[in-house]
mmCIF file of C-alpha atoms in Angstrom:
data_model
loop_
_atom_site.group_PDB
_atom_site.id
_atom_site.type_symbol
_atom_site.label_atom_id
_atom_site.label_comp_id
_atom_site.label_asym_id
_atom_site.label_seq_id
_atom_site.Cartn_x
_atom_site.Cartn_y
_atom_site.Cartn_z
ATOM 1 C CA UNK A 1 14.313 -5.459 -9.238
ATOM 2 C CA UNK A 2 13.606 -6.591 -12.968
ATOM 3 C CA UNK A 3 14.075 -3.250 -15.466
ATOM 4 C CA UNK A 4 12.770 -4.879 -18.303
ATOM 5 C CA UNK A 5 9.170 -3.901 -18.033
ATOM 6 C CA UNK A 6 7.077 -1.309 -17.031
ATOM 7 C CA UNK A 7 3.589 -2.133 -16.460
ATOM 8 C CA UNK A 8 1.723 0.742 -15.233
ATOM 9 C CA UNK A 9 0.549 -0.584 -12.248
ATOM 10 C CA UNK A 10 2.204 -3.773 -9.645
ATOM 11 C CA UNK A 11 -0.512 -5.020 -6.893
ATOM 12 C CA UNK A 12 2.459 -5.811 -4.257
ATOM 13 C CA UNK A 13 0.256 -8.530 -2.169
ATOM 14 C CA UNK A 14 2.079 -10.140 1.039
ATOM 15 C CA UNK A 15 0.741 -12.923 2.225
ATOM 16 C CA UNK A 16 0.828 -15.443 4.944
ATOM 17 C CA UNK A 17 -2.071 -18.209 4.782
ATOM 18 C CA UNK A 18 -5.293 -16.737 4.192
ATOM 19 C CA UNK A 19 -5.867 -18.921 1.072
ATOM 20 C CA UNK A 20 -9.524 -18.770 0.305
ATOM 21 C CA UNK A 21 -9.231 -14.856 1.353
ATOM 22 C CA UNK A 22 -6.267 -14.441 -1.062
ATOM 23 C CA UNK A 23 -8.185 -16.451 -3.749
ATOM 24 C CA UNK A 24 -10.991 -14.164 -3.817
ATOM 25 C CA UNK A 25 -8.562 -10.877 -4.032
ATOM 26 C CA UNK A 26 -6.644 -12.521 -7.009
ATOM 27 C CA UNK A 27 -10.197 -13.020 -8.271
ATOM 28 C CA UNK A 28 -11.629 -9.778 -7.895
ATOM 29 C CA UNK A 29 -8.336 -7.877 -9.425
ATOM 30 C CA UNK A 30 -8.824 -10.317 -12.926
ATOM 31 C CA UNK A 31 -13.082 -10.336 -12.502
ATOM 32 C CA UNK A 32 -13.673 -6.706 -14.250
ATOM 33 C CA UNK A 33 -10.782 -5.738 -16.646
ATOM 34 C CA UNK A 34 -13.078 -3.259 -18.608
ATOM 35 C CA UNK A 35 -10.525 -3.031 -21.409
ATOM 36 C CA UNK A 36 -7.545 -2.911 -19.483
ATOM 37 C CA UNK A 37 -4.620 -5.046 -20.883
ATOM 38 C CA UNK A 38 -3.001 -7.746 -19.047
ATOM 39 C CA UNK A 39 0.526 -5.544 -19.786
ATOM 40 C CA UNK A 40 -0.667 -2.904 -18.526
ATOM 41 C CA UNK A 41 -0.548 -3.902 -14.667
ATOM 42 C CA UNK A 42 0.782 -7.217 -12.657
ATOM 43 C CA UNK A 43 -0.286 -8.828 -9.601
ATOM 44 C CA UNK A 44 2.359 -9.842 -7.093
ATOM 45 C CA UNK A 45 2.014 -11.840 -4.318
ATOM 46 C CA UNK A 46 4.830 -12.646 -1.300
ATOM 47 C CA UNK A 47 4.545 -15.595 0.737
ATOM 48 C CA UNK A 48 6.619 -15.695 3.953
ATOM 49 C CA UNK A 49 4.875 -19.012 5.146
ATOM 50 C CA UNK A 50 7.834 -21.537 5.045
ATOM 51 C CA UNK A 51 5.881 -24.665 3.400
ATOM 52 C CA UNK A 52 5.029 -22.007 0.599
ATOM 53 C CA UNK A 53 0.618 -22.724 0.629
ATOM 54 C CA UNK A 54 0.123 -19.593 -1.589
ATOM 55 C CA UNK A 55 1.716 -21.036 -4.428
ATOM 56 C CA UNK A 56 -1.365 -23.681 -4.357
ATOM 57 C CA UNK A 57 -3.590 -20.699 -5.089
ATOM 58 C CA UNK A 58 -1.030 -19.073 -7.489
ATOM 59 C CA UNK A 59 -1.370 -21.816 -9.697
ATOM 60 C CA UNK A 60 -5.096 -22.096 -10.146
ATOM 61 C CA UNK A 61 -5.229 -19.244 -12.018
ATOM 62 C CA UNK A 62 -3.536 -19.134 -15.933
ATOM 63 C CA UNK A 63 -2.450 -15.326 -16.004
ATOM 64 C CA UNK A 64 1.083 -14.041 -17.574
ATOM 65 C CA UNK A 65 1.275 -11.227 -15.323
ATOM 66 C CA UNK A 66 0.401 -13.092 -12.168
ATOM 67 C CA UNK A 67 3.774 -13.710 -10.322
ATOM 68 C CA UNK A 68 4.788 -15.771 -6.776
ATOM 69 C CA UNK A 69 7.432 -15.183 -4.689
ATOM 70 C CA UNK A 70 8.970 -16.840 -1.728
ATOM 71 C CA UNK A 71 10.527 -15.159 1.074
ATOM 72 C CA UNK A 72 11.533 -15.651 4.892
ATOM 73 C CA UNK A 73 10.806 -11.842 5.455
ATOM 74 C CA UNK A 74 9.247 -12.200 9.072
ATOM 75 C CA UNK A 75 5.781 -10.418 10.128
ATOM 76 C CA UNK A 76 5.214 -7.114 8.282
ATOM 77 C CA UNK A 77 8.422 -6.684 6.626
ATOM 78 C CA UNK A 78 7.034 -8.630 3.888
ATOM 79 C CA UNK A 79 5.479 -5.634 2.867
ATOM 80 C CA UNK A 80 8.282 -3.907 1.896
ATOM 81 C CA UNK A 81 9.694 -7.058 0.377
ATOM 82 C CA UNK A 82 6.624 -7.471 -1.757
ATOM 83 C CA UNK A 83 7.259 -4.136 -3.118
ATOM 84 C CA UNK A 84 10.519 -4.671 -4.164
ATOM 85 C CA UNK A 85 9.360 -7.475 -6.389
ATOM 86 C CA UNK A 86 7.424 -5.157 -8.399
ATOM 87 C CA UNK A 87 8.095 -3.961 -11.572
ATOM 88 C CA UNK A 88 5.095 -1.250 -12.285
ATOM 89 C CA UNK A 89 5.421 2.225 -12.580
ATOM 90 C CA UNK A 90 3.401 2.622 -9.382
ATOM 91 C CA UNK A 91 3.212 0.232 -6.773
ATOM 92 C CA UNK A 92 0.528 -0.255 -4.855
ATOM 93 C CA UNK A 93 1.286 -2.194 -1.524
ATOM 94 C CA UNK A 94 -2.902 -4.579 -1.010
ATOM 95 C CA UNK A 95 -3.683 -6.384 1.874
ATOM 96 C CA UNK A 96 -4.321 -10.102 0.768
ATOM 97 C CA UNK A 97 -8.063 -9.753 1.814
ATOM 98 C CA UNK A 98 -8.858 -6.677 -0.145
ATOM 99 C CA UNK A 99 -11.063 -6.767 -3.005
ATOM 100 C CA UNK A 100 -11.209 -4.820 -5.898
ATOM 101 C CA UNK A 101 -15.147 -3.227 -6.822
ATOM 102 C CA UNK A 102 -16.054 -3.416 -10.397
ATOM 103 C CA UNK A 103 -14.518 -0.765 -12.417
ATOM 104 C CA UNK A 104 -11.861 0.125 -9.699
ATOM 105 C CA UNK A 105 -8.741 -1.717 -11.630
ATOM 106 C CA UNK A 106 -9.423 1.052 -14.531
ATOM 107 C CA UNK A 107 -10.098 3.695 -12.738
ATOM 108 C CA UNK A 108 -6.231 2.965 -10.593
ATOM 109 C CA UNK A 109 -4.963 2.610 -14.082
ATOM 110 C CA UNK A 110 -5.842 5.714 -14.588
ATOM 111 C CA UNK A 111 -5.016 7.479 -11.984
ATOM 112 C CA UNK A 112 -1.605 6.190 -12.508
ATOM 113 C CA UNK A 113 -1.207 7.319 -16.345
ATOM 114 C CA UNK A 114 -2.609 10.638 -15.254
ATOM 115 C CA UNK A 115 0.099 11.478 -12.677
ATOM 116 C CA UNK A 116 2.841 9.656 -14.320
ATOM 117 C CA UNK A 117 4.988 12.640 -15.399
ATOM 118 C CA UNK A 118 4.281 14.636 -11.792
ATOM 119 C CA UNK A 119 4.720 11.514 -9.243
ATOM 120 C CA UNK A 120 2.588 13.087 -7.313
ATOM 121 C CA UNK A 121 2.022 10.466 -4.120
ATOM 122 C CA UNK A 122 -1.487 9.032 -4.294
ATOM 123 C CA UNK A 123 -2.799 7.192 -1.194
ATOM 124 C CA UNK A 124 -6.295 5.701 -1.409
ATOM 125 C CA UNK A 125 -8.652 5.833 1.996
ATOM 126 C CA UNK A 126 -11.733 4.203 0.189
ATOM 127 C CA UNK A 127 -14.403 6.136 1.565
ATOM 128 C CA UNK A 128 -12.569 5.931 5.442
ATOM 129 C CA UNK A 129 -11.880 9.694 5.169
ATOM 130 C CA UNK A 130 -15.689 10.546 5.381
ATOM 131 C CA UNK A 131 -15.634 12.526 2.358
ATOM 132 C CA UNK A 132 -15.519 10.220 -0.587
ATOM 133 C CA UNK A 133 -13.505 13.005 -2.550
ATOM 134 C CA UNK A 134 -9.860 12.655 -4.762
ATOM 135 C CA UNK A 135 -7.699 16.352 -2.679
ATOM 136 C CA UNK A 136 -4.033 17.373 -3.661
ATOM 137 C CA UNK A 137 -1.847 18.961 -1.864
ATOM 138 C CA UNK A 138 1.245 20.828 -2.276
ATOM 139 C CA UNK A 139 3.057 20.258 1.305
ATOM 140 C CA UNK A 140 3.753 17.053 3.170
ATOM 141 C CA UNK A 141 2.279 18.712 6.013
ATOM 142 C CA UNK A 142 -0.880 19.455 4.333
ATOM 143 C CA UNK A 143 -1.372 15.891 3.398
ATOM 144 C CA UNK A 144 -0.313 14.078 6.330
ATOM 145 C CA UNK A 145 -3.010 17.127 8.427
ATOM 146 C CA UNK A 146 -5.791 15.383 6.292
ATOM 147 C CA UNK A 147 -4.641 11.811 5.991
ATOM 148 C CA UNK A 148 -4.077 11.887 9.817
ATOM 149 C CA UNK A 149 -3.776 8.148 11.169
ATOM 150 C CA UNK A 150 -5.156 6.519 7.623
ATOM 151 C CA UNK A 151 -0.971 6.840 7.209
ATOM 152 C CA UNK A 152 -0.995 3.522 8.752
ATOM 153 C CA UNK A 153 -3.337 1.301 6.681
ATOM 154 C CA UNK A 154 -0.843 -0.478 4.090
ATOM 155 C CA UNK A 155 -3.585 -1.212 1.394
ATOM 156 C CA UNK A 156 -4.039 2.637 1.279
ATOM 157 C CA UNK A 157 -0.113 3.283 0.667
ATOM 158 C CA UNK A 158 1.226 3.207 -2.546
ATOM 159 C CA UNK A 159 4.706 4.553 -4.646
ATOM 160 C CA UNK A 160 6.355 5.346 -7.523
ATOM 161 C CA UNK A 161 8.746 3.059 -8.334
ATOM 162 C CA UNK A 162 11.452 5.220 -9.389
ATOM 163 C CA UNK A 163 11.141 6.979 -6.024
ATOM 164 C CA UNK A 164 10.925 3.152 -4.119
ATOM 165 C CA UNK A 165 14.322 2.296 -6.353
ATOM 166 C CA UNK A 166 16.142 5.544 -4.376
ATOM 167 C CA UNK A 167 15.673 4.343 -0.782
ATOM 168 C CA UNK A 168 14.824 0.866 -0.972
ATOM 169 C CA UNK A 169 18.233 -0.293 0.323
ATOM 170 C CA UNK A 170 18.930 2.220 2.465
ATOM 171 C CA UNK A 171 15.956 3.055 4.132
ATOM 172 C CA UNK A 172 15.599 2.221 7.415
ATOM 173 C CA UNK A 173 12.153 0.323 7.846
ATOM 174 C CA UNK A 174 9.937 -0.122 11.094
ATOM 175 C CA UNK A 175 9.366 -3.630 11.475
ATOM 176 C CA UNK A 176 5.511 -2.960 11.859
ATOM 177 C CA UNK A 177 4.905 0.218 9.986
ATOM 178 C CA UNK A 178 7.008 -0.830 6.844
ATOM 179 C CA UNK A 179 4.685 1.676 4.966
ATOM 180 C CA UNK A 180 4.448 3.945 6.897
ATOM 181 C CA UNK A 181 8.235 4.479 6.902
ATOM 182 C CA UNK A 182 8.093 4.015 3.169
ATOM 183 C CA UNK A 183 5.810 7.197 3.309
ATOM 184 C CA UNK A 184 7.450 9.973 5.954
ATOM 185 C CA UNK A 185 10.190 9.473 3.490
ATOM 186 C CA UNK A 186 8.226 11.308 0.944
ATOM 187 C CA UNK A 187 8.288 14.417 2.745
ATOM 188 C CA UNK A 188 9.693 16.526 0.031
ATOM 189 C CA UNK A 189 7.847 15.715 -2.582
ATOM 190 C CA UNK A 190 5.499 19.039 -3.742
ATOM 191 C CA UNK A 191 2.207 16.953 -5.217
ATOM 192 C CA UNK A 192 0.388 14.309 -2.669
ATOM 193 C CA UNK A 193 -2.729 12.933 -3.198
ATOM 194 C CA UNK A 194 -5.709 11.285 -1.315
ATOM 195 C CA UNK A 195 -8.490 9.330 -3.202
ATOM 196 C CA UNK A 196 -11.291 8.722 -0.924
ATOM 197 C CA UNK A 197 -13.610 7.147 -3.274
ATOM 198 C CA UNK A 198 -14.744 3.677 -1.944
ATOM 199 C CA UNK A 199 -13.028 1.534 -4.409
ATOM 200 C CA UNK A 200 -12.461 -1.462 -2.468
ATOM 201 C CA UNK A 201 -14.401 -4.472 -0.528
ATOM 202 C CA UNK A 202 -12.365 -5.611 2.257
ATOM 203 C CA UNK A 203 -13.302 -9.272 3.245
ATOM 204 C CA UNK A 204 -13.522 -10.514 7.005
ATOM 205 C CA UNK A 205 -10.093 -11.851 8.011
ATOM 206 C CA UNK A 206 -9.493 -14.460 11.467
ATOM 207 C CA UNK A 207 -8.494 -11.903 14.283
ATOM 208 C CA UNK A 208 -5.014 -10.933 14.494
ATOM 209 C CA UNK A 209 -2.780 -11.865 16.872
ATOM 210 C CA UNK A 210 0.778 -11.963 17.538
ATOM 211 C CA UNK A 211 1.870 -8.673 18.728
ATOM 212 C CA UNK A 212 0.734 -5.791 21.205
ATOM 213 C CA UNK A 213 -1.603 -4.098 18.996
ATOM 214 C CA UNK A 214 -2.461 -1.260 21.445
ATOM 215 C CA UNK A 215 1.429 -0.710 22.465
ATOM 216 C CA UNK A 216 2.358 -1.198 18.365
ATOM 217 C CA UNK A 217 -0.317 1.739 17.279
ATOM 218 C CA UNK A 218 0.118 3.977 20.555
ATOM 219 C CA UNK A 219 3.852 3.725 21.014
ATOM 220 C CA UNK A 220 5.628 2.545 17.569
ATOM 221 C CA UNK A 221 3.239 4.435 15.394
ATOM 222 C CA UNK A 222 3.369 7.411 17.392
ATOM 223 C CA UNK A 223 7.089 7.648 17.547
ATOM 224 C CA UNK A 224 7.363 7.452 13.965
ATOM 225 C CA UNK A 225 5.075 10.349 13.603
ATOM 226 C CA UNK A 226 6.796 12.140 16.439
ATOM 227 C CA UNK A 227 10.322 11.523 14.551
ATOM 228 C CA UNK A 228 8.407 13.702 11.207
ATOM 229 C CA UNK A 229 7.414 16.213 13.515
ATOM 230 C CA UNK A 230 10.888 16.380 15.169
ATOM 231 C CA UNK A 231 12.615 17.027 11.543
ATOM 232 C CA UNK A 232 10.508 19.706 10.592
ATOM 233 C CA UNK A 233 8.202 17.513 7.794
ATOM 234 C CA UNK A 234 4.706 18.024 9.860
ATOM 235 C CA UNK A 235 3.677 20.672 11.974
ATOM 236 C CA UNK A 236 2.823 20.643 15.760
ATOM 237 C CA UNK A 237 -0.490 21.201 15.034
ATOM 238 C CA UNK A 238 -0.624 17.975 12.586
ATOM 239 C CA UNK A 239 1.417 15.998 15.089
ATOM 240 C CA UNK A 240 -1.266 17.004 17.616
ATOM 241 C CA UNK A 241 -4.357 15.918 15.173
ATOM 242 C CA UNK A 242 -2.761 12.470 14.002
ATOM 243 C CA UNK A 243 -2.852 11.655 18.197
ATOM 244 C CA UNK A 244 -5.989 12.863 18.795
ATOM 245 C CA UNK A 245 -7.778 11.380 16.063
ATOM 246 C CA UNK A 246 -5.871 7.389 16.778
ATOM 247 C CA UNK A 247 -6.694 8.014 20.311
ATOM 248 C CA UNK A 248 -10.731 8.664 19.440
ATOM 249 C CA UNK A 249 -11.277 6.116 16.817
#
């Protein structure tokens, strides 16, 4: 990872395909700047589709702090490598067809500069949640109780860098749940946070396809969870909620 510079913020965007989606996220991120600085936050995006068709869309835009990178990280593992391209402060892993709403790219700002000297973890459930309210929390336990399944959505995960640059080469990562990973190793941190306030427009995306989405959420997901609950980092009762609440939504 590049030390140079710090912006405050890196949108970590993997991609594969998707053009016209990814076009319209690029879009949205530059559309309202509301006296935000170019410096002050970059815009990544990761392309693991081997005849490189992002770049196309890279290139129709003009800005210094938009950057493309190539990579044969298969399936969701480009997450994680789209994070390690990033050079902000906080890095926010965004699903190539989420939009930004006007005003939102300040407000993350923000949010960042405000909790710079704490780290505390921020994860954003945009109004998912059902209560449209920014909670902290002082336990993992606490946090992971009230974020209960949401711990799977990848545009809601986000991390300092400093703590990504600890574990990024020897963490081990699960091959779908690359964030997810990323997060139960955050488990002894003492300041989390959840911003529910609906700050983003996701757009409709072609069906996925490719793996076993019911055995990937009720067996791979759930094992990760069970492995936090197993080391002490959640409770029973949190364990418990996370299972109940994938199994009824």
């Amino acid at each position: 990872m590049n030390t140079e510079q710090k912006p405050f913020l890196s949108f970590c965007i993997p991609t594969y395909d998707r053009l016209e989606i990814l076009h319209s996220t690029i879009e949205s991120i530059y559309a309202d700047l509301d006296g935000v600085e170019l410096d002050e936050f970059e815009v990544i995006v990761s392309d693991n589709k081997p005849d490189q068709s992002a770049k196309k869309v890279i290139e129709k835009f003009s800005h210094k702090n938009l950057f493309y990178f190539s990579t044969d990280s298969s399936g969701f593992l480009n997450s994680f490598n789209s994070l390690k391209c990033g050079n902000g402060q906080f890095l926010k892993l965004h699903n190539n067809y989420t939009k930004l709403r006007r005003g939102t790219l300040r407000k993350m700002i923000g949010d960042v500069k405000e909790n710079a000297a704490a780290k505390g973890l921020i994860f954003y459930t945009d109004g998912l949640n059902q209560n449209g309210e920014i909670k902290k929390f002082s336990t993992f336990d606490a946090f992971m109780h009230d974020l209960t399944y949401f711990s799977s959505w990848s545009s809601g995960f986000g991390i300092w860098r400093d703590d990504f640059s600890k574990i990024f080469d020897s963490i081990k990562i699960d091959e779908f749940f690359p964030q997810t990973s990323l997060l139960l190793s955050q488990s002894k941190k003492n300041n989390y946070i959840i911003n529910d306030r609906p700050i983003f427009d996701n757009q409709k995306i072609p069906k996925k396809g490719g793996y076993n989405i019911f055995k990937v959420f009720s067996v791979d997901y759930v094992s990760l969870i069970e492995k936090s609950y197993l080391t002490g980092d959640i409770t029973k009762d949190t364990f418990r909620k996370i299972k109940l609440n994938l199994l009824y939504n």
